[in-house]
Coordinates of C-alpha atoms in Angstrom, one line a residue:
X1 CA 42.7 69.2 70.4
X2 CA 39.6 70.1 72.3
X3 CA 38.3 71.6 69.1
X4 CA 37.3 68.1 68.2
X5 CA 34.2 68.8 70.3
X6 CA 31.2 70.7 68.8
X7 CA 30.1 73.8 70.6
X8 CA 26.8 72.0 71.1
X9 CA 28.5 68.9 72.8
X10 CA 27.0 68.1 76.2
X11 CA 28.7 69.7 79.1
X12 CA 27.2 69.1 82.5
X13 CA 28.6 72.4 83.7
X14 CA 27.1 74.5 80.9
X15 CA 23.5 73.5 80.3
X16 CA 21.4 76.0 78.4
X17 CA 17.8 76.9 79.2
X18 CA 15.4 74.4 77.6
X19 CA 11.8 74.9 76.6
X20 CA 8.9 73.0 78.4
X21 CA 8.0 69.6 77.3
X22 CA 7.7 66.0 78.5
X23 CA 5.6 62.9 78.7
X24 CA 3.4 62.9 81.8
X25 CA 2.0 59.4 81.2
X26 CA 5.6 58.1 81.0
X27 CA 6.3 59.9 84.3
X28 CA 3.4 58.2 86.0
X29 CA 4.1 54.7 84.6
X30 CA 7.9 54.5 84.9
X31 CA 10.8 56.0 86.9
X32 CA 12.4 59.0 85.1
X33 CA 16.0 58.9 86.0
X34 CA 17.8 62.1 87.1
X35 CA 20.7 63.7 85.3
X36 CA 24.0 64.3 87.2
X37 CA 25.2 62.8 90.5
X38 CA 27.1 60.1 88.7
X39 CA 27.5 56.9 90.6
X40 CA 29.0 53.5 89.9
X41 CA 29.4 53.5 86.1
X42 CA 30.6 49.9 86.1
X43 CA 27.8 47.4 85.5
X44 CA 29.3 44.2 86.9
X45 CA 27.0 41.9 85.0
X46 CA 28.3 43.2 81.7
X47 CA 32.0 42.9 82.5
X48 CA 32.5 39.5 80.8
X49 CA 31.4 41.0 77.5
X50 CA 33.2 44.3 78.1
X51 CA 36.5 42.5 78.9
X52 CA 36.1 40.4 75.8
X53 CA 35.6 43.5 73.7
X54 CA 38.5 45.3 75.2
X55 CA 40.8 42.3 74.6
X56 CA 40.2 42.6 70.8
X57 CA 42.5 45.7 71.0
X58 CA 45.0 44.2 73.5
X59 CA 48.0 44.7 71.3
X60 CA 47.0 48.2 70.2
X61 CA 48.3 51.3 72.1
X62 CA 46.1 53.6 70.1
X63 CA 43.2 51.7 68.6
X64 CA 41.5 53.5 65.7
X65 CA 38.3 51.6 65.0
X66 CA 35.9 50.9 67.8
X67 CA 32.6 49.2 66.8
X68 CA 30.1 49.2 68.2
X69 CA 31.7 51.3 71.0
X70 CA 34.4 53.9 70.6
X71 CA 35.5 57.3 71.9
X72 CA 33.2 59.2 69.5
X73 CA 30.2 57.0 68.9
X74 CA 28.2 54.6 71.1
X75 CA 26.3 52.6 68.6
X76 CA 22.9 51.1 69.5
X77 CA 22.2 47.8 67.7
X78 CA 18.6 47.3 66.7
X79 CA 16.5 45.4 64.2
X80 CA 15.2 41.9 63.4
X81 CA 18.7 40.3 63.1
X82 CA 19.7 41.6 66.5
X83 CA 16.6 40.1 68.1
X84 CA 17.2 36.8 66.2
X85 CA 20.8 36.8 67.5
X86 CA 19.4 37.2 71.1
X87 CA 16.9 34.4 70.5
X88 CA 19.7 32.1 69.2
X89 CA 21.8 32.9 72.2
X90 CA 18.9 32.0 74.6
X91 CA 18.4 28.8 72.6
X92 CA 22.1 28.0 73.0
X93 CA 21.9 28.6 76.8
X94 CA 18.7 26.6 77.2
X95 CA 20.2 23.7 75.2
X96 CA 23.4 23.8 77.3
X97 CA 21.3 23.6 80.4
X98 CA 19.2 20.8 79.0
X99 CA 22.4 18.8 78.2
X100 CA 23.8 19.3 81.7
X101 CA 20.6 18.3 83.4
X102 CA 19.9 15.3 81.1
X103 CA 23.4 14.0 81.5
X104 CA 22.7 13.4 85.2
X105 CA 19.6 11.4 84.3
X106 CA 21.5 9.4 81.7
X107 CA 24.1 8.5 84.3
X108 CA 21.3 7.2 86.6
X109 CA 19.9 5.0 83.7
X110 CA 23.4 3.7 82.9
X111 CA 24.0 2.7 86.6
X112 CA 20.6 1.1 86.7
X113 CA 21.4 -1.0 83.7
X114 CA 24.8 -2.0 85.0
X115 CA 23.4 -3.1 88.3
X116 CA 21.0 -5.6 86.6
X117 CA 23.0 -8.1 84.4
X118 CA 23.4 -5.7 81.5
X119 CA 23.6 -6.8 77.9
X120 CA 24.6 -5.1 74.7
X121 CA 20.9 -5.0 73.7
X122 CA 20.1 -2.9 76.8
X123 CA 22.6 -0.2 75.8
X124 CA 21.4 -0.3 72.2
X125 CA 17.8 0.2 73.4
X126 CA 18.9 3.1 75.6
X127 CA 20.7 4.8 72.7
X128 CA 17.7 4.2 70.5
X129 CA 15.3 5.8 73.1
X130 CA 17.4 8.9 73.6
X131 CA 18.8 9.5 70.1
X132 CA 16.2 11.9 68.9
X133 CA 16.1 13.7 72.2
X134 CA 19.8 14.4 72.0
X135 CA 19.7 15.1 68.3
X136 CA 17.3 18.0 69.0
X137 CA 19.4 19.2 72.0
X138 CA 22.7 19.2 70.2
X139 CA 21.0 20.8 67.1
X140 CA 19.8 23.6 69.4
X141 CA 23.2 23.9 71.1
X142 CA 25.3 24.1 68.0
X143 CA 22.7 26.0 66.0
X144 CA 22.3 28.6 68.7
X145 CA 26.0 29.0 69.3
X146 CA 27.3 29.1 65.7
X147 CA 24.1 30.5 64.1
X148 CA 24.5 33.6 66.3
X149 CA 28.1 34.1 65.3
X150 CA 27.3 33.6 61.7
X151 CA 24.5 36.2 61.8
X152 CA 26.8 38.6 63.6
X153 CA 29.4 38.3 60.8
X154 CA 26.7 38.8 58.1
X155 CA 25.1 41.7 60.0
X156 CA 28.2 43.8 60.8
X157 CA 28.1 45.8 57.5
X158 CA 24.4 46.5 57.9
X159 CA 25.0 47.6 61.5
X160 CA 27.9 49.9 60.5
X161 CA 25.6 51.6 58.0
X162 CA 23.0 52.3 60.7
X163 CA 23.8 55.7 62.3
X164 CA 21.7 55.0 65.4
X165 CA 23.7 55.9 68.5
X166 CA 25.1 58.5 70.8
X167 CA 27.7 61.0 69.4
X168 CA 29.9 62.3 72.2
X169 CA 31.8 64.9 70.2
X170 CA 28.7 66.4 68.7
X171 CA 26.3 66.0 71.7
X172 CA 23.8 64.3 69.5
X173 CA 21.5 61.3 69.4
X174 CA 20.8 59.9 66.0
X175 CA 18.0 57.4 65.3
X176 CA 17.4 55.7 62.0
X177 CA 13.7 55.6 61.2
X178 CA 11.8 53.9 58.4
X179 CA 11.7 57.1 56.4
X180 CA 14.8 59.1 57.2
X181 CA 16.8 59.8 60.3
X182 CA 15.9 61.6 63.5
X183 CA 18.6 63.8 65.1
X184 CA 18.4 65.8 68.3
X185 CA 20.7 67.1 71.1
X186 CA 21.3 64.6 73.9
X187 CA 19.9 67.1 76.4
X188 CA 16.5 66.9 74.7
X189 CA 16.0 63.3 76.0
X190 CA 14.6 62.1 79.2
X191 CA 15.8 58.7 80.6
X192 CA 13.4 56.2 81.9
X193 CA 13.9 52.9 83.7
X194 CA 11.3 50.7 81.9
X195 CA 10.1 47.5 83.5
X196 CA 8.3 44.5 81.9
X197 CA 7.2 41.2 83.4
X198 CA 9.9 38.5 83.2
X199 CA 7.5 35.6 83.1
X200 CA 9.1 34.2 86.2
X201 CA 7.4 36.4 88.8
X202 CA 10.0 39.2 88.5
X203 CA 10.7 42.1 86.2
X204 CA 13.1 42.9 83.4
X205 CA 14.5 46.4 83.4
X206 CA 15.7 48.4 80.4
X207 CA 16.9 51.9 79.7
X208 CA 14.8 54.0 77.4
X209 CA 15.7 57.5 76.0
X210 CA 12.5 59.4 75.3
X211 CA 12.7 62.6 73.2
X212 CA 11.1 65.3 75.3
X213 CA 9.5 67.2 72.4
X214 CA 8.3 64.3 70.3
X215 CA 7.3 60.6 70.5
X216 CA 10.7 59.4 69.2
X217 CA 12.3 56.8 71.5
X218 CA 15.6 55.0 71.7
X219 CA 15.8 51.7 73.5
X220 CA 19.3 51.5 74.9
X221 CA 19.6 47.8 74.5
X222 CA 22.8 46.0 73.6
X223 CA 25.3 46.3 76.4
X224 CA 22.5 46.1 79.1
X225 CA 19.4 44.2 78.1
X226 CA 16.6 42.8 80.3
X227 CA 18.5 43.4 83.6
X228 CA 17.1 41.7 86.6
X229 CA 18.6 44.2 89.0
X230 CA 17.1 47.8 88.6
X231 CA 20.3 49.3 89.8
X232 CA 22.0 47.9 86.7
X233 CA 20.0 50.5 84.8
X234 CA 20.9 53.3 87.1
X235 CA 24.6 52.4 86.7
X236 CA 24.1 52.2 82.9
X237 CA 22.6 55.6 82.8
X238 CA 25.5 57.0 84.9
X239 CA 27.9 55.5 82.3
X240 CA 25.9 56.9 79.4
X241 CA 25.9 60.4 80.9
X242 CA 29.6 60.3 81.6
X243 CA 30.2 59.1 78.1
X244 CA 28.4 62.1 76.6
X245 CA 29.8 64.7 79.0
X246 CA 32.8 66.2 77.3
X247 CA 33.6 68.3 80.4
X248 CA 35.1 65.1 81.9
X249 CA 36.8 61.9 80.7
X250 CA 35.2 58.8 79.3
X251 CA 33.9 56.3 81.9
X252 CA 36.7 54.1 83.2
X253 CA 35.2 50.8 81.9
X254 CA 36.7 48.2 79.6
X255 CA 34.9 49.0 76.4
X256 CA 36.3 52.5 76.2
X257 CA 39.9 51.8 77.4
X258 CA 41.4 51.1 73.9
X259 CA 40.3 54.6 72.7
X260 CA 40.9 56.8 75.7
X261 CA 44.0 58.3 74.1
X262 CA 41.9 59.5 71.2
X263 CA 39.7 61.6 73.3
X264 CA 41.5 64.9 74.3
X265 CA 39.8 65.4 77.7
X266 CA 40.3 61.7 78.7
X267 CA 43.9 61.7 77.5
X268 CA 44.7 64.7 79.6
X269 CA 43.0 63.2 82.7
X270 CA 44.8 59.9 82.3
X271 CA 48.2 61.6 81.8
X272 CA 47.6 63.6 85.0
X273 CA 46.5 60.6 87.0
X274 CA 49.1 58.2 85.6
X275 CA 46.4 55.7 84.7
X276 CA 47.7 52.3 83.3
X277 CA 46.4 52.4 79.6
X278 CA 46.1 48.6 79.7
X279 CA 44.5 48.2 83.2
X280 CA 41.4 46.4 81.9
X281 CA 42.9 44.8 78.8
X282 CA 45.4 43.0 80.9
X283 CA 42.7 41.6 83.2
X284 CA 41.5 38.1 82.7
X285 CA 38.0 36.9 83.5
X286 CA 39.4 34.8 86.4
X287 CA 41.2 37.9 87.8
X288 CA 38.0 40.0 87.5
X289 CA 36.0 37.3 89.4
X290 CA 38.6 36.7 92.0
X291 CA 39.8 40.2 92.8
X292 CA 37.3 42.8 91.6
X293 CA 33.8 41.5 91.0
X294 CA 32.7 41.2 94.6
X295 CA 33.9 44.8 95.3
X296 CA 32.1 46.3 92.3
X297 CA 28.9 44.3 93.1
X298 CA 29.0 45.8 96.6
X299 CA 29.6 49.3 95.3
X300 CA 26.6 48.9 93.1
X301 CA 24.3 47.6 95.8
X302 CA 25.4 50.3 98.2
X303 CA 25.0 53.1 95.7
X304 CA 21.9 55.1 96.8
X305 CA 20.4 56.1 93.5
X306 CA 17.3 57.3 95.2
X307 CA 19.3 59.9 97.1
X308 CA 19.0 62.2 94.1
X309 CA 15.5 62.2 92.7
X310 CA 14.5 64.1 89.6
X311 CA 13.7 67.0 91.9
X312 CA 17.5 67.6 92.1
X313 CA 18.1 66.7 88.5
X314 CA 20.7 69.0 87.1
X315 CA 18.9 69.1 83.7
X316 CA 15.4 69.7 85.2
X317 CA 16.8 72.8 86.8
X318 CA 17.2 74.3 83.3
X319 CA 13.9 73.2 81.8
X320 CA 11.0 75.6 81.8
X321 CA 8.1 74.2 83.6
X322 CA 10.2 72.0 85.7
X323 CA 13.0 73.8 87.5
X324 CA 12.3 77.1 85.7
X325 CA 9.1 79.1 85.5
X326 CA 7.1 78.8 82.3
X327 CA 7.6 81.7 79.9
X328 CA 4.7 84.0 79.0
X329 CA 4.4 82.4 75.6
X330 CA 5.2 78.7 76.2
X331 CA 7.1 76.9 73.6
X332 CA 7.9 73.2 73.3
X333 CA 5.4 70.3 73.7
X334 CA 3.8 68.5 76.6
X335 CA 2.9 65.2 75.1
X336 CA 0.7 62.4 76.5

């Protein structure tokens, strides 16, 4: 069954010599994350979404179709509709917050009216004063909530036709471009923790895969997007590496649990360890919060991701011009 994996699939124990290349400006502006030294692949802030996804396959012992995440392909959602869905979700959250806060103010107004010889006209005037305010809030609330779900259902076929993602069995990254498709081995990418202003005095952090020998990039948004904790990105990168590394099992996180038996290396490891195939799928959100969340949050905070800088990166050790001397006739590309 291990012949499911291509000879070029990523194996952390067998990394070939790679030509020189890189992006010095990116190295100066952002943190390039090291390969290897996996730590804490569980990103606690994503667990609600992960458990919900895993529960879609709760009744299936051997799930066949994982989208956008499965044992063979880790799909990266991109495009205008994805951004619009995110905007609608933010609209829904802001409207929900507005409703919660305004409800407190309305209660104060009602008590004020009740304490001063109230009449029916007073309540009619209050309703008249607030009707458009609440019409907008409820419009944003329901429009954001159900508009996002409607877009998701319309967009699924288009997303399934987009090959952009990580391909474990082949060791490839595929990126759909405007004019064709870019394809390159996973080991030809450098991972960067990108930071942008949050607008609230802090920073948003995202994971970016930058092709070492071209200007092609893949923003790894979707499961982890605009994280406030930089360690979330380090943990996400650990999970991505483990996902692509066919010398070991899939990461033990909810989104991959329904498909673990379909991956030969993972199935063998689970059989040897006696892992419960429904460990995550039988877990409720309340159980996660009550029994596991605090422990995993502490693991993440105590993980020393700075212990292994790119100077000890297992991939850099095989790249000419980084861990290996430059050849007499250099190949590859050192880009700005």
